[in-house]
mmCIF file of C-alpha atoms and ligand atoms in Angstrom:
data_model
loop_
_atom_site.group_PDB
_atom_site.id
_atom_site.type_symbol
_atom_site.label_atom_id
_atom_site.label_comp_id
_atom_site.label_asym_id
_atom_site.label_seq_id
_atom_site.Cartn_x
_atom_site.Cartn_y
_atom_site.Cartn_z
ATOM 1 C CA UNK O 1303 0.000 0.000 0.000
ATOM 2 C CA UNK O 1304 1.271 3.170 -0.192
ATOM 3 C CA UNK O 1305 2.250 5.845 1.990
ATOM 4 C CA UNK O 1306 -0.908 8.049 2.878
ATOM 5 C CA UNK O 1307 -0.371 11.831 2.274
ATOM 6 C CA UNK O 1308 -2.945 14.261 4.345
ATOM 7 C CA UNK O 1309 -2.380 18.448 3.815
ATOM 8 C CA UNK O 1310 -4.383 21.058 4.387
ATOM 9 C CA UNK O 1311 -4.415 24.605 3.117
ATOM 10 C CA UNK O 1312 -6.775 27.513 5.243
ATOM 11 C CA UNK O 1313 -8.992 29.433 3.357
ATOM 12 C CA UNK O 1314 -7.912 32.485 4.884
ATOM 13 C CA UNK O 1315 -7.475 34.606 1.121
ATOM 14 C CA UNK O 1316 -6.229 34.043 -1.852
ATOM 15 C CA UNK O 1317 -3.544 31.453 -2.103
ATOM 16 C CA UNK O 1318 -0.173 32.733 -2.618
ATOM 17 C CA UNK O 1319 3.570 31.913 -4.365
ATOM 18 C CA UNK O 1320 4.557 30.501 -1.107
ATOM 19 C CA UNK O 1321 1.858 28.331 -0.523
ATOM 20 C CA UNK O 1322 2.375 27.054 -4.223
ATOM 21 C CA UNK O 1323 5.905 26.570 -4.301
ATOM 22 C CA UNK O 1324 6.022 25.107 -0.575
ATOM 23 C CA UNK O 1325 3.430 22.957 -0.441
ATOM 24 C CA UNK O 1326 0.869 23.022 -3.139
ATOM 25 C CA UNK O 1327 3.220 21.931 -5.791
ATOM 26 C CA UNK O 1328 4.776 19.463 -3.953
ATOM 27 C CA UNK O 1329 0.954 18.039 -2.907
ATOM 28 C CA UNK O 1330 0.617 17.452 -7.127
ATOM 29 C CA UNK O 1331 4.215 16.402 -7.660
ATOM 30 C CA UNK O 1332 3.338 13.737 -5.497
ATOM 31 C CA UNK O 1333 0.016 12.511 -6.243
ATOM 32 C CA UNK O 1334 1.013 8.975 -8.077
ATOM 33 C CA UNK O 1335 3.575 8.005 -5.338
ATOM 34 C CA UNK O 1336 1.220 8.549 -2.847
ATOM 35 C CA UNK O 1337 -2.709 7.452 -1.467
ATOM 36 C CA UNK O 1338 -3.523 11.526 -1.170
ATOM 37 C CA UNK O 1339 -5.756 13.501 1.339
ATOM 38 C CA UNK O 1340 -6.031 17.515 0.490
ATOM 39 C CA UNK O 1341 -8.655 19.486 2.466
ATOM 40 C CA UNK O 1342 -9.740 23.054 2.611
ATOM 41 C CA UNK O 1343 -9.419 24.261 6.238
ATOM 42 C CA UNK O 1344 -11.876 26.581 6.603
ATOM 43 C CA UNK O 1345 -12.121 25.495 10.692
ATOM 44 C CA UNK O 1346 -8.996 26.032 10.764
ATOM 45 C CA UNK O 1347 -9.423 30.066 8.716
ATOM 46 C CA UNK O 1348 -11.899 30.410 11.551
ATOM 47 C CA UNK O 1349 -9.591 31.137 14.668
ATOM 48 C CA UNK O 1350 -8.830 34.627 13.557
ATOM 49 C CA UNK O 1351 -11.470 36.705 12.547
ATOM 50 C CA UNK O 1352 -13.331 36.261 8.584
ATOM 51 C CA UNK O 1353 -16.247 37.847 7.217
ATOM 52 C CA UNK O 1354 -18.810 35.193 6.427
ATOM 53 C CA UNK O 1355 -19.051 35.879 2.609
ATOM 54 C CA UNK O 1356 -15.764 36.265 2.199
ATOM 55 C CA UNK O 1357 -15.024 32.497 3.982
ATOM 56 C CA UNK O 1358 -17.968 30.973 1.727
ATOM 57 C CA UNK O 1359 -15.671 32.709 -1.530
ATOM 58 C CA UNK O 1360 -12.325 31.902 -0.442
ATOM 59 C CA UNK O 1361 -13.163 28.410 0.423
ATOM 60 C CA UNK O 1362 -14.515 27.991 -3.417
ATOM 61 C CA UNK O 1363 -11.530 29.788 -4.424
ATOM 62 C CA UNK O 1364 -8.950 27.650 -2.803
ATOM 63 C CA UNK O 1365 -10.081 24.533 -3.609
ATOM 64 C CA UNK O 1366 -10.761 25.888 -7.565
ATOM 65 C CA UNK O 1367 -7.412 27.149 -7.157
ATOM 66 C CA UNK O 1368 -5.827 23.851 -5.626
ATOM 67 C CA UNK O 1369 -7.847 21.842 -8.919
ATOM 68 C CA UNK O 1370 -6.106 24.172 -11.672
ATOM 69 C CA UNK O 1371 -2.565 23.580 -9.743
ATOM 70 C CA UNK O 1372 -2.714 19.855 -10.580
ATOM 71 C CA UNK O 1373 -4.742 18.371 -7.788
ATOM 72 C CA UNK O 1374 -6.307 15.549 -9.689
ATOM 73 C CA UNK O 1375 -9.595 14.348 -7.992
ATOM 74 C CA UNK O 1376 -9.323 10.930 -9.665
ATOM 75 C CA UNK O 1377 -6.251 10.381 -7.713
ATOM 76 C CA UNK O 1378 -6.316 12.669 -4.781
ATOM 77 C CA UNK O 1379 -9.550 13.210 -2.220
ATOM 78 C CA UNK O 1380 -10.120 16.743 -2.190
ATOM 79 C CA UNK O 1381 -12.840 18.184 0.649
ATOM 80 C CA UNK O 1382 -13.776 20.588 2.645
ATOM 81 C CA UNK O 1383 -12.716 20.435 6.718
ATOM 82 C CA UNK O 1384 -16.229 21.879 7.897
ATOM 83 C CA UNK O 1385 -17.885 19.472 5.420
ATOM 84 C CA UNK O 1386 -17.321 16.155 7.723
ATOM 85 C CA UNK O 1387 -18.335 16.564 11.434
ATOM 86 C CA UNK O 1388 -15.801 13.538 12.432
ATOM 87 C CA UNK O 1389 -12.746 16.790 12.669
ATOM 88 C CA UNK O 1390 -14.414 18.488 15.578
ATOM 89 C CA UNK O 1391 -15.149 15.362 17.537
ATOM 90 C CA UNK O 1392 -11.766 14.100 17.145
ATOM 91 C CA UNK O 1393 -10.641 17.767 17.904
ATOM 92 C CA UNK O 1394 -12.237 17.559 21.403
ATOM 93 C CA UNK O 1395 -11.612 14.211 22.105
ATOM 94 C CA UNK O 1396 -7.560 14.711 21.879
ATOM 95 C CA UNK O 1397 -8.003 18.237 23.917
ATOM 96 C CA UNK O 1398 -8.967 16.045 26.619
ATOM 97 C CA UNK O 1399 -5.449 14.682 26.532
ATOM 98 C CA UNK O 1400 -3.135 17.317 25.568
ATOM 99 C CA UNK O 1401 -1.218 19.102 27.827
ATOM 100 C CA UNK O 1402 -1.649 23.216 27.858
ATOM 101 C CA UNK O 1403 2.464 23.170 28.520
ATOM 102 C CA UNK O 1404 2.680 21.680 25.035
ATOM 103 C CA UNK O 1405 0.280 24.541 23.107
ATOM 104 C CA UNK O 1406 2.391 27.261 25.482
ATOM 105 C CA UNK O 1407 4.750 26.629 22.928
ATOM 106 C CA UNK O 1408 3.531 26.754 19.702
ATOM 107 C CA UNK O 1409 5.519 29.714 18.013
ATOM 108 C CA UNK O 1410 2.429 30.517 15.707
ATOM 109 C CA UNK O 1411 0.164 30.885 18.543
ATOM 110 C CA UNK O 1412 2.246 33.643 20.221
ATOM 111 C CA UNK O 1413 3.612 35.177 16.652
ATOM 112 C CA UNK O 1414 -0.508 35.168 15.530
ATOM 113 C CA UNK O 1415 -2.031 36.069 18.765
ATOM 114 C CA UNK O 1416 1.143 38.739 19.302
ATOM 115 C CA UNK O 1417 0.304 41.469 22.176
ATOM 116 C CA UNK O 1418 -3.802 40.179 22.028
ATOM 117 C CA UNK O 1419 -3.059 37.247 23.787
ATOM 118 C CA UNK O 1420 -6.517 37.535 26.198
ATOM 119 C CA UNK O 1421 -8.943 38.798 23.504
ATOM 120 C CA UNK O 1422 -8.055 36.142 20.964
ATOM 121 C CA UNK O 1423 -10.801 33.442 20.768
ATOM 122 C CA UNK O 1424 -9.976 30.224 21.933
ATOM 123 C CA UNK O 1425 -9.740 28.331 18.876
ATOM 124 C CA UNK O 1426 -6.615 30.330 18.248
ATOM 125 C CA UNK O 1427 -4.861 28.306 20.808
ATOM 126 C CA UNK O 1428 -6.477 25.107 20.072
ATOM 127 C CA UNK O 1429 -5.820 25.226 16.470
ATOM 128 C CA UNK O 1430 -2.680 22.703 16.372
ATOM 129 C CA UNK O 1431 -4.957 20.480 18.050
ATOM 130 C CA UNK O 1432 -7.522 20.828 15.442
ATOM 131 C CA UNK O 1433 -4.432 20.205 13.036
ATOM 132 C CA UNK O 1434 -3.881 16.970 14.777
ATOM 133 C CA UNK O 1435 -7.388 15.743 14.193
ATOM 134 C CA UNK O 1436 -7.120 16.303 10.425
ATOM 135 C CA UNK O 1437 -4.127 14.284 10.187
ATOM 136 C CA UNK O 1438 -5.011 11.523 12.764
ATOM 137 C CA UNK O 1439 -8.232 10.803 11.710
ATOM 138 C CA UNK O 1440 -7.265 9.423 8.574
ATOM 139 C CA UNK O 1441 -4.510 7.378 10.023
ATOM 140 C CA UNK O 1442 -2.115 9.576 7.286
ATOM 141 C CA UNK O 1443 2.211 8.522 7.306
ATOM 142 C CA UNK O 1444 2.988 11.857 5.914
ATOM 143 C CA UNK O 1445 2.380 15.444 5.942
ATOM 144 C CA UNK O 1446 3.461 17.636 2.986
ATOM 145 C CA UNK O 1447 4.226 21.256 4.297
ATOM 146 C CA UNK O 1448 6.485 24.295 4.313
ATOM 147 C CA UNK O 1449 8.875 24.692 7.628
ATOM 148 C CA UNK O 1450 6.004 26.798 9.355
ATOM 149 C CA UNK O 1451 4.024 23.980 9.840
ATOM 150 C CA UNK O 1452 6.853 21.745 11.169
ATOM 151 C CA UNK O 1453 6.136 22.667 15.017
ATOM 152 C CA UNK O 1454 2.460 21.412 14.490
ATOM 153 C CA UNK O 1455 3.061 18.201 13.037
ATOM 154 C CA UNK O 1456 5.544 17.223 15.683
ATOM 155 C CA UNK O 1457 3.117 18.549 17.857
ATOM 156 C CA UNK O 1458 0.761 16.012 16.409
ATOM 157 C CA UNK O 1459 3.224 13.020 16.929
ATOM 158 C CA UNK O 1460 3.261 14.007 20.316
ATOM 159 C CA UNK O 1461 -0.399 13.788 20.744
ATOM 160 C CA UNK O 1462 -0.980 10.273 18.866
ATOM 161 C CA UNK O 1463 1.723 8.735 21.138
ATOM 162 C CA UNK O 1464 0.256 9.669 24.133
ATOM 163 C CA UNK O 1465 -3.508 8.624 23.044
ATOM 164 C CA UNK O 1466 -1.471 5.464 22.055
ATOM 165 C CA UNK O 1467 0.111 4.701 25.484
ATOM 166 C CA UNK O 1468 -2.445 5.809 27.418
ATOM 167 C CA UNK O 1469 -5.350 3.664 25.649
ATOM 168 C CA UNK O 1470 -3.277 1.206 23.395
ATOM 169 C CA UNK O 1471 -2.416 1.636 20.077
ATOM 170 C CA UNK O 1472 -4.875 3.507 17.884
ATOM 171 C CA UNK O 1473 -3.348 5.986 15.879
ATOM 172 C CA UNK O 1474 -0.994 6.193 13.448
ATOM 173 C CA UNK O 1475 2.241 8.727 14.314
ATOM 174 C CA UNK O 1476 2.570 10.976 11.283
ATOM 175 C CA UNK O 1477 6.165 12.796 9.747
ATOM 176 C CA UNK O 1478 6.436 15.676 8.261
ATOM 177 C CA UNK O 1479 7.670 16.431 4.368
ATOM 178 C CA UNK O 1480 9.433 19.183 4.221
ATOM 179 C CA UNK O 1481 10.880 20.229 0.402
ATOM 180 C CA UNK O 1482 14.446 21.183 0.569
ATOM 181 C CA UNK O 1483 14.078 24.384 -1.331
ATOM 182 C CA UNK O 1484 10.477 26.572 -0.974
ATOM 183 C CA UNK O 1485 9.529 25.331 2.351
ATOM 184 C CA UNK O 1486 9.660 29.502 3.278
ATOM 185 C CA UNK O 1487 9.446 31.701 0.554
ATOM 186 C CA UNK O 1488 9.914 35.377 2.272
ATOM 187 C CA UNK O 1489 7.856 38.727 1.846
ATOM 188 C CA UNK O 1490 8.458 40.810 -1.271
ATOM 189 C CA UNK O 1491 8.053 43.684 0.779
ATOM 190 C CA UNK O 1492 9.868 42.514 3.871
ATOM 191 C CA UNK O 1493 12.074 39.739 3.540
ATOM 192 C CA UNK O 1494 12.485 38.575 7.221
ATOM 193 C CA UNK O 1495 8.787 37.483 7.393
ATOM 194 C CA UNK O 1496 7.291 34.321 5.471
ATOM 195 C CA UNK O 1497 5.070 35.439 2.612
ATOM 196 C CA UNK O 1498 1.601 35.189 3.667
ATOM 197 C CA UNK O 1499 -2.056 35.263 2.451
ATOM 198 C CA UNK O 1500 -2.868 37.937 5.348
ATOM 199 C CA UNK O 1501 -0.003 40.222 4.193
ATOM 200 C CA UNK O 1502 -1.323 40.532 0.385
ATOM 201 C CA UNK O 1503 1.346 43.547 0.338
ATOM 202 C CA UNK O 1504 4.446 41.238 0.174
ATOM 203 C CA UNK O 1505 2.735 38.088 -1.232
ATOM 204 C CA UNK O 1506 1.935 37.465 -5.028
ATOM 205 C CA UNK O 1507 -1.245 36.148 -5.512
ATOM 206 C CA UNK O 1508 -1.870 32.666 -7.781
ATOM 207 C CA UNK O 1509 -3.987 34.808 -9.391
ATOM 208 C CA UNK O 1510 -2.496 37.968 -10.486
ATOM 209 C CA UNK O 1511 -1.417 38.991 -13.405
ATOM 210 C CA UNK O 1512 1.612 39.410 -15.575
ATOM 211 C CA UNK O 1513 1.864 42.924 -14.930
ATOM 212 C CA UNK O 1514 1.018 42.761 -11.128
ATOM 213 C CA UNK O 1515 3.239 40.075 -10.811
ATOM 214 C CA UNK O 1516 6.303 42.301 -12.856
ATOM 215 C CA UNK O 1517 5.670 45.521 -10.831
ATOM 216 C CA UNK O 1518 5.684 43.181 -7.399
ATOM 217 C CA UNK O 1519 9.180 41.506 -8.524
ATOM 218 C CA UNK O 1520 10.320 45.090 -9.125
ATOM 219 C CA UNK O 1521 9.619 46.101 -5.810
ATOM 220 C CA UNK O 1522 10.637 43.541 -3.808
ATOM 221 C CA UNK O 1523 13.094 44.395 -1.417
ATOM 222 C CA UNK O 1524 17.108 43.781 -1.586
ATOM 223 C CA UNK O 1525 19.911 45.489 -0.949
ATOM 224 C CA UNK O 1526 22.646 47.847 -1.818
ATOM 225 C CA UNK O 1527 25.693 45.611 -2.559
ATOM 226 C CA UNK O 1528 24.738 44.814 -6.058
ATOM 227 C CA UNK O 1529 26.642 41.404 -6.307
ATOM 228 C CA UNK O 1530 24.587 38.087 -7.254
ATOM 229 C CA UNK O 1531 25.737 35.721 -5.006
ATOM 230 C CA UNK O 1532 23.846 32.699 -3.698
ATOM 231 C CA UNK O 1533 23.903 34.264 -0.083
ATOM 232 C CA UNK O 1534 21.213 33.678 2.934
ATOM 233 C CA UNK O 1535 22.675 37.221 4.224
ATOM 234 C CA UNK O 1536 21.344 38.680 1.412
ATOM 235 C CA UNK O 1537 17.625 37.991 2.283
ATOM 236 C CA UNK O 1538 16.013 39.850 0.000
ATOM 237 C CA UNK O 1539 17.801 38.444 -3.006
ATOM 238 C CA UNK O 1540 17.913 34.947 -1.795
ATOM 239 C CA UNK O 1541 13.872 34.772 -1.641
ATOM 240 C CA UNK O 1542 13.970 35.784 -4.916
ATOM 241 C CA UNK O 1543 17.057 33.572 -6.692
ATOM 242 C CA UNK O 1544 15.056 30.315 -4.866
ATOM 243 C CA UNK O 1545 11.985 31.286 -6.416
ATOM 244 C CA UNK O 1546 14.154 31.436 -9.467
ATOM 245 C CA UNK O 1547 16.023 27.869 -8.735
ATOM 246 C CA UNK O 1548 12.810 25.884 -8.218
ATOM 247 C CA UNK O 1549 10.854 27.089 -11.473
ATOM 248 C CA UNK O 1550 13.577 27.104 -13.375
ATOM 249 C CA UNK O 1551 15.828 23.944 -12.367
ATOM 250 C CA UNK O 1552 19.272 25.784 -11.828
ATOM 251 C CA UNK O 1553 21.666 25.171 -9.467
ATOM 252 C CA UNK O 1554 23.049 27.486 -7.339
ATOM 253 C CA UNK O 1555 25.967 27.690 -9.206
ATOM 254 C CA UNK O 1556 24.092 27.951 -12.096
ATOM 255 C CA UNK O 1557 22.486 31.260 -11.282
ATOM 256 C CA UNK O 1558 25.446 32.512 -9.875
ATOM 257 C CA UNK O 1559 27.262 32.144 -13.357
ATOM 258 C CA UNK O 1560 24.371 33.279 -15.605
ATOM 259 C CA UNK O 1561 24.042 36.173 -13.642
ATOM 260 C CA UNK O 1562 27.644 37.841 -13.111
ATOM 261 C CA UNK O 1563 28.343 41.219 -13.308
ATOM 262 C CA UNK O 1564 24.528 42.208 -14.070
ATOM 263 C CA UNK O 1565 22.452 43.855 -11.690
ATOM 264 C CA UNK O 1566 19.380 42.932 -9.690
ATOM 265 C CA UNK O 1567 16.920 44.120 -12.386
ATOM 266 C CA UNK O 1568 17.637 41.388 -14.756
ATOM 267 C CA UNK O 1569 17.159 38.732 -11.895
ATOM 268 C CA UNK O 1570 13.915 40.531 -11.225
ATOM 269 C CA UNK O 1571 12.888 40.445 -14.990
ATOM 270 C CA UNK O 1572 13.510 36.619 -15.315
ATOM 271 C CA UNK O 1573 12.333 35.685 -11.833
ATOM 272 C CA UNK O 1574 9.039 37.499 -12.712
ATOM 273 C CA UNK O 1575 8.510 35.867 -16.310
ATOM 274 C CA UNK O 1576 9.370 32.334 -14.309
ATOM 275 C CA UNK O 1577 6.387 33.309 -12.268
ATOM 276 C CA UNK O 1578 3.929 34.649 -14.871
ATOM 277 C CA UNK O 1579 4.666 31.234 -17.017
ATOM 278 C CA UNK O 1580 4.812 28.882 -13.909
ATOM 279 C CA UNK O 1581 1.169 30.678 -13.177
ATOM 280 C CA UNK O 1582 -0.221 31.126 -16.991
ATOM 281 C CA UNK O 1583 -1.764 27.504 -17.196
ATOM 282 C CA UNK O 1584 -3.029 27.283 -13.449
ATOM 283 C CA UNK O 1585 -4.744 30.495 -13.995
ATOM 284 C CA UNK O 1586 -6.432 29.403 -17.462
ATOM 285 C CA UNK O 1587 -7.840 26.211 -15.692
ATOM 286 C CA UNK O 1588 -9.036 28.715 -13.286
ATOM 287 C CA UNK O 1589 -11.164 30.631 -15.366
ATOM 288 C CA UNK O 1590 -12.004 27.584 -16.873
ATOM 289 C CA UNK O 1591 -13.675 25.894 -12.859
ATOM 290 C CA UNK O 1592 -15.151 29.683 -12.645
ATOM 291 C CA UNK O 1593 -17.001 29.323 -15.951
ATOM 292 C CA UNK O 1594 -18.475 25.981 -14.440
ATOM 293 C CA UNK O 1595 -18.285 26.229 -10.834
ATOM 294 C CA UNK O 1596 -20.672 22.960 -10.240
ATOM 295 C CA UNK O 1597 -17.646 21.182 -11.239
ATOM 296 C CA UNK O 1598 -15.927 22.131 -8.195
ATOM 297 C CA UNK O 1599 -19.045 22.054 -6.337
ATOM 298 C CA UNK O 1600 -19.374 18.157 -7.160
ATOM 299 C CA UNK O 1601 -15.778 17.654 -6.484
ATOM 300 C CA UNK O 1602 -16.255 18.456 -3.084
ATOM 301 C CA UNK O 1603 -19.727 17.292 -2.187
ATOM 302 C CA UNK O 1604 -18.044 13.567 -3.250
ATOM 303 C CA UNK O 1605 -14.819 14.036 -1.213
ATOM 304 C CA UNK O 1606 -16.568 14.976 1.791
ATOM 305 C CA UNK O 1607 -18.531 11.687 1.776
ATOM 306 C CA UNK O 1608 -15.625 9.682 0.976
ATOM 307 C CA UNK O 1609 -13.659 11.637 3.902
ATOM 308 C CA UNK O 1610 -16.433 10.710 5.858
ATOM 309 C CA UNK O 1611 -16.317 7.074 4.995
ATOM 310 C CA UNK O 1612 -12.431 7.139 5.866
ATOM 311 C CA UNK O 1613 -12.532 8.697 9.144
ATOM 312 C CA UNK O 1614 -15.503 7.588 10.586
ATOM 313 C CA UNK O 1615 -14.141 3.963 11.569
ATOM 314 C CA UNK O 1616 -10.900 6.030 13.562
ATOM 315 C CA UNK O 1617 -13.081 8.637 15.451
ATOM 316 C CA UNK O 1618 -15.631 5.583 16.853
ATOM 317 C CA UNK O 1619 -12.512 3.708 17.575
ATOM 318 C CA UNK O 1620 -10.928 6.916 19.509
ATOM 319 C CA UNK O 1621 -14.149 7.088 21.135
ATOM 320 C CA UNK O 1622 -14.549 2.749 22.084
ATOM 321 C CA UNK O 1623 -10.886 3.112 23.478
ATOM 322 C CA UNK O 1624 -11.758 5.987 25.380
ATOM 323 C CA UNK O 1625 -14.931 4.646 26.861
ATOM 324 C CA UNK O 1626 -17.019 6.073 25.007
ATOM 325 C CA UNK O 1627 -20.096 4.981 23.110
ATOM 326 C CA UNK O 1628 -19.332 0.619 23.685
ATOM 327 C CA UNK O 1629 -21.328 1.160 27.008
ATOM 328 C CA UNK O 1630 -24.392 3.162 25.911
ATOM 329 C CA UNK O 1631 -24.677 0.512 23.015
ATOM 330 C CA UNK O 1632 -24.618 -2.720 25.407
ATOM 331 C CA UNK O 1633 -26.973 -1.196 28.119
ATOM 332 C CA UNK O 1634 -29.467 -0.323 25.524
ATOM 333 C CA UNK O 1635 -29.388 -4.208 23.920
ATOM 334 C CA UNK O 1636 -29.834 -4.967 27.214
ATOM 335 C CA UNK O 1637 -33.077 -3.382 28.280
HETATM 336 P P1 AMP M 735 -1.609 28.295 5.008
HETATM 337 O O1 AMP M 735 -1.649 29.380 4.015
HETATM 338 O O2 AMP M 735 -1.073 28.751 6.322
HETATM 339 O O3 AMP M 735 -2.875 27.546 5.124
HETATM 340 O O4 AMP M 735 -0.538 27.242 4.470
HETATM 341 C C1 AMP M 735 -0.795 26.182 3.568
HETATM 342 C C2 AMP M 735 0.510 25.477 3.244
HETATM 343 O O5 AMP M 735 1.407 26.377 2.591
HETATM 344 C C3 AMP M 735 1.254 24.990 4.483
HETATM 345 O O6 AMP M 735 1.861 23.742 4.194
HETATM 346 C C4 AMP M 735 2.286 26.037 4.723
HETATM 347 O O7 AMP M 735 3.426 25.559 5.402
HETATM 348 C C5 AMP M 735 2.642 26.441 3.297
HETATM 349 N N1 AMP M 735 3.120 27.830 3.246
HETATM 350 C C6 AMP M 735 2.426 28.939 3.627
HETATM 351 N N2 AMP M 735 3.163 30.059 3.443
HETATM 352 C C7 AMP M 735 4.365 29.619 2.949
HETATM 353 C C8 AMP M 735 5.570 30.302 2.543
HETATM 354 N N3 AMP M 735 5.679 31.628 2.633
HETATM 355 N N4 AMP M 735 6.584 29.545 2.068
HETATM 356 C C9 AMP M 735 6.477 28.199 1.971
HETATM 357 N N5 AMP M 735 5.380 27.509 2.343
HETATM 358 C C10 AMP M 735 4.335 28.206 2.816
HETATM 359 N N1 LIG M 736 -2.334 24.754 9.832
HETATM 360 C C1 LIG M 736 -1.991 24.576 8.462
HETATM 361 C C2 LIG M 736 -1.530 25.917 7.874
HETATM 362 O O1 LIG M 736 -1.951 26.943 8.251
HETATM 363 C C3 LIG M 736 -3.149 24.090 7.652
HETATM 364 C C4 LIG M 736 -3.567 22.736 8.103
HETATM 365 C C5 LIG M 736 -4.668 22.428 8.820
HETATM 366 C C6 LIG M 736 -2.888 21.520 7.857
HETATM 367 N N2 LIG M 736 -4.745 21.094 9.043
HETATM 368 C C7 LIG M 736 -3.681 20.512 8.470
HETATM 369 C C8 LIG M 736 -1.717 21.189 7.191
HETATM 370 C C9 LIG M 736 -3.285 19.187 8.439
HETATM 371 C C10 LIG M 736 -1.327 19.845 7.162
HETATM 372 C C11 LIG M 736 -2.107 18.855 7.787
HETATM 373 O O2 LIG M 736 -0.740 25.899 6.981
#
């Protein structure tokens, strides 16, 4: 059998480069190696504050989006989280046995909830546990994500081993698949944060346009030494020649040589065509899902039964382990 993939993607605006190049693309990449799980998290988009319309439109919107990148619904499930009820009752069931030390310290809670940590809602600190659920509940081997996410899925080992040794073992233990380039593309606009669907200012969008995507490049941020060079220290530049080495296959070296003696605009020129090419079909089969959205809308109306179907059988047997539910059932054949 092979290795079961589950990744998730929140709904939380419009998918960006980084979410592309660190996990989306990977997700497709992998799709005939693998037994595939993608879902749309809109639980998960939830925990920080959305507009209702706006969640119904992104949600479409991702998972349109996540269809014209190469998700293939004949070989990958595709749903939506809020779709099948068995994530929240898993959710609550493994909050009963996860330590508040171990959410304390979750970097994205404290980066998220920043200087509001008493007015956030509570789902905000209970997301990673939420996380967990998703991933256990379909007993998957491997999660596909950028570094960001790393912290969570250990987080989620964590959890499964100590449902497993306190009630025998149930759940699978999950790793994490990390790519070795893209797992953090930076802001355009500020290259010591992660580009980020929330920040549209320093993220390109999946959907924008040559031009937008040109005048973007062109602003990004560098630097004043003017040398191409391969070079972590130069942040700015970096984000942008790893954008470069992934859609266009060069090596470091590579770039380095191709590049000598010219200045940053010519990177910026080719590392915004690379985009606006790398983008060109993805958006097409956009417009194409947006001329006939019931296409998506069947898409996801059959992956949320067959989610269903999958983790149905681990969330009763979370619950029978727990004590839950076998005792109702015998006292009632009983009487
Ligand atoms: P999110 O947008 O937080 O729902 O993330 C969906 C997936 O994209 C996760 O696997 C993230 O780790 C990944 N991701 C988000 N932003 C970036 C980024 N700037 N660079 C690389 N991967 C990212
Ligand atoms: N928390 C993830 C993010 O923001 C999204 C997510 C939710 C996820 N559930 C998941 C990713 C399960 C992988 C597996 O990026």
């Amino acid at each position: 059998m092979q290795p079961r993939v589950f990744s998730g993607i929140q709904p939380s605006g419009s998918p960006t480069l980084g979410n592309y190049l660190g996990a989306i693309r990977n997700w497709a990449e992998g799709q005939d190696k693998f037994d595939n799980i993608f879902c749309v998290v809109d639980l998960h988009a939830l925990t920080l504050p959305q507009n209702p319309r706006e969640l119904r439109q992104n949600t479409w919107e991702t998972a349109a989006m996540l269809l014209a990148a190469g998700i293939d619904p004949d070989r990958s499930l595709l749903f939506v989280q809020s779709h099948v009820p068995e994530h929240t009752a898993l959710t609550w069931l493994l909050n009963t046995i996860t330590p508040m030390g171990w959410l304390n310290r979750m970097t994205q809670f404290k980066t998220k909830a920043g200087s509001e940590r008493d007015s956030v809602g509570a789902g905000l600190y209970n997301y990673p546990v939420l996380m967990a659920a998703d991933i256990l509940a379909y007993g998957a081997n491997l999660v596909p994500v950028g570094d960001d996410q790393k912290q969570h899925v250990e987080l989620t080992r964590d959890i499964a081993e100590r449902f497993n040794t306190l009630f025998g073992e149930t759940l699978t233990v999950p790793q994490p698949l990390i790519p070795e380039v893209g797992a953090r593309i930076m802001a355009l606009d500020d290259p010591s944060r992660k580009m980020s669907k929330s920040e549209p200012a320093g993220a390109i969008s999946l959907s924008d346009a040559p031009d937008v995507v040109r005048k973007k490049i062109a602003r990004a941020v560098t630097d004043s030494l003017g040398i191409v060079r391969f070079d972590p220290s130069q942040a700015g530049l970096y984000n942008l020649l790893s954008i470069h080495r992934i859609l266009s296959g060069l090596s470091p070296q590579e770039m380095e040589a191709r590049f000598e003696g010219q200045g940053y605009r010519v990177v910026k020129d080719e590392v915004a065509s690379l985009i606006s090419d790398a983008l060109k079909p993805l958006q097409d089969r956009y417009a194409a899902f947006q001329r006939e959205p019931e296409i998506v809308d069947r898409i996801l109306a059959e992956g949320a039964d067959r989610a269903h179907d999958l983790a149905a059988p681990t969330v009763r047997r979370v619950e029978e382990s727990m004590g839950l539910r076998a005792r109702i059932q015998s006292t009632a054949s009983a009487l």
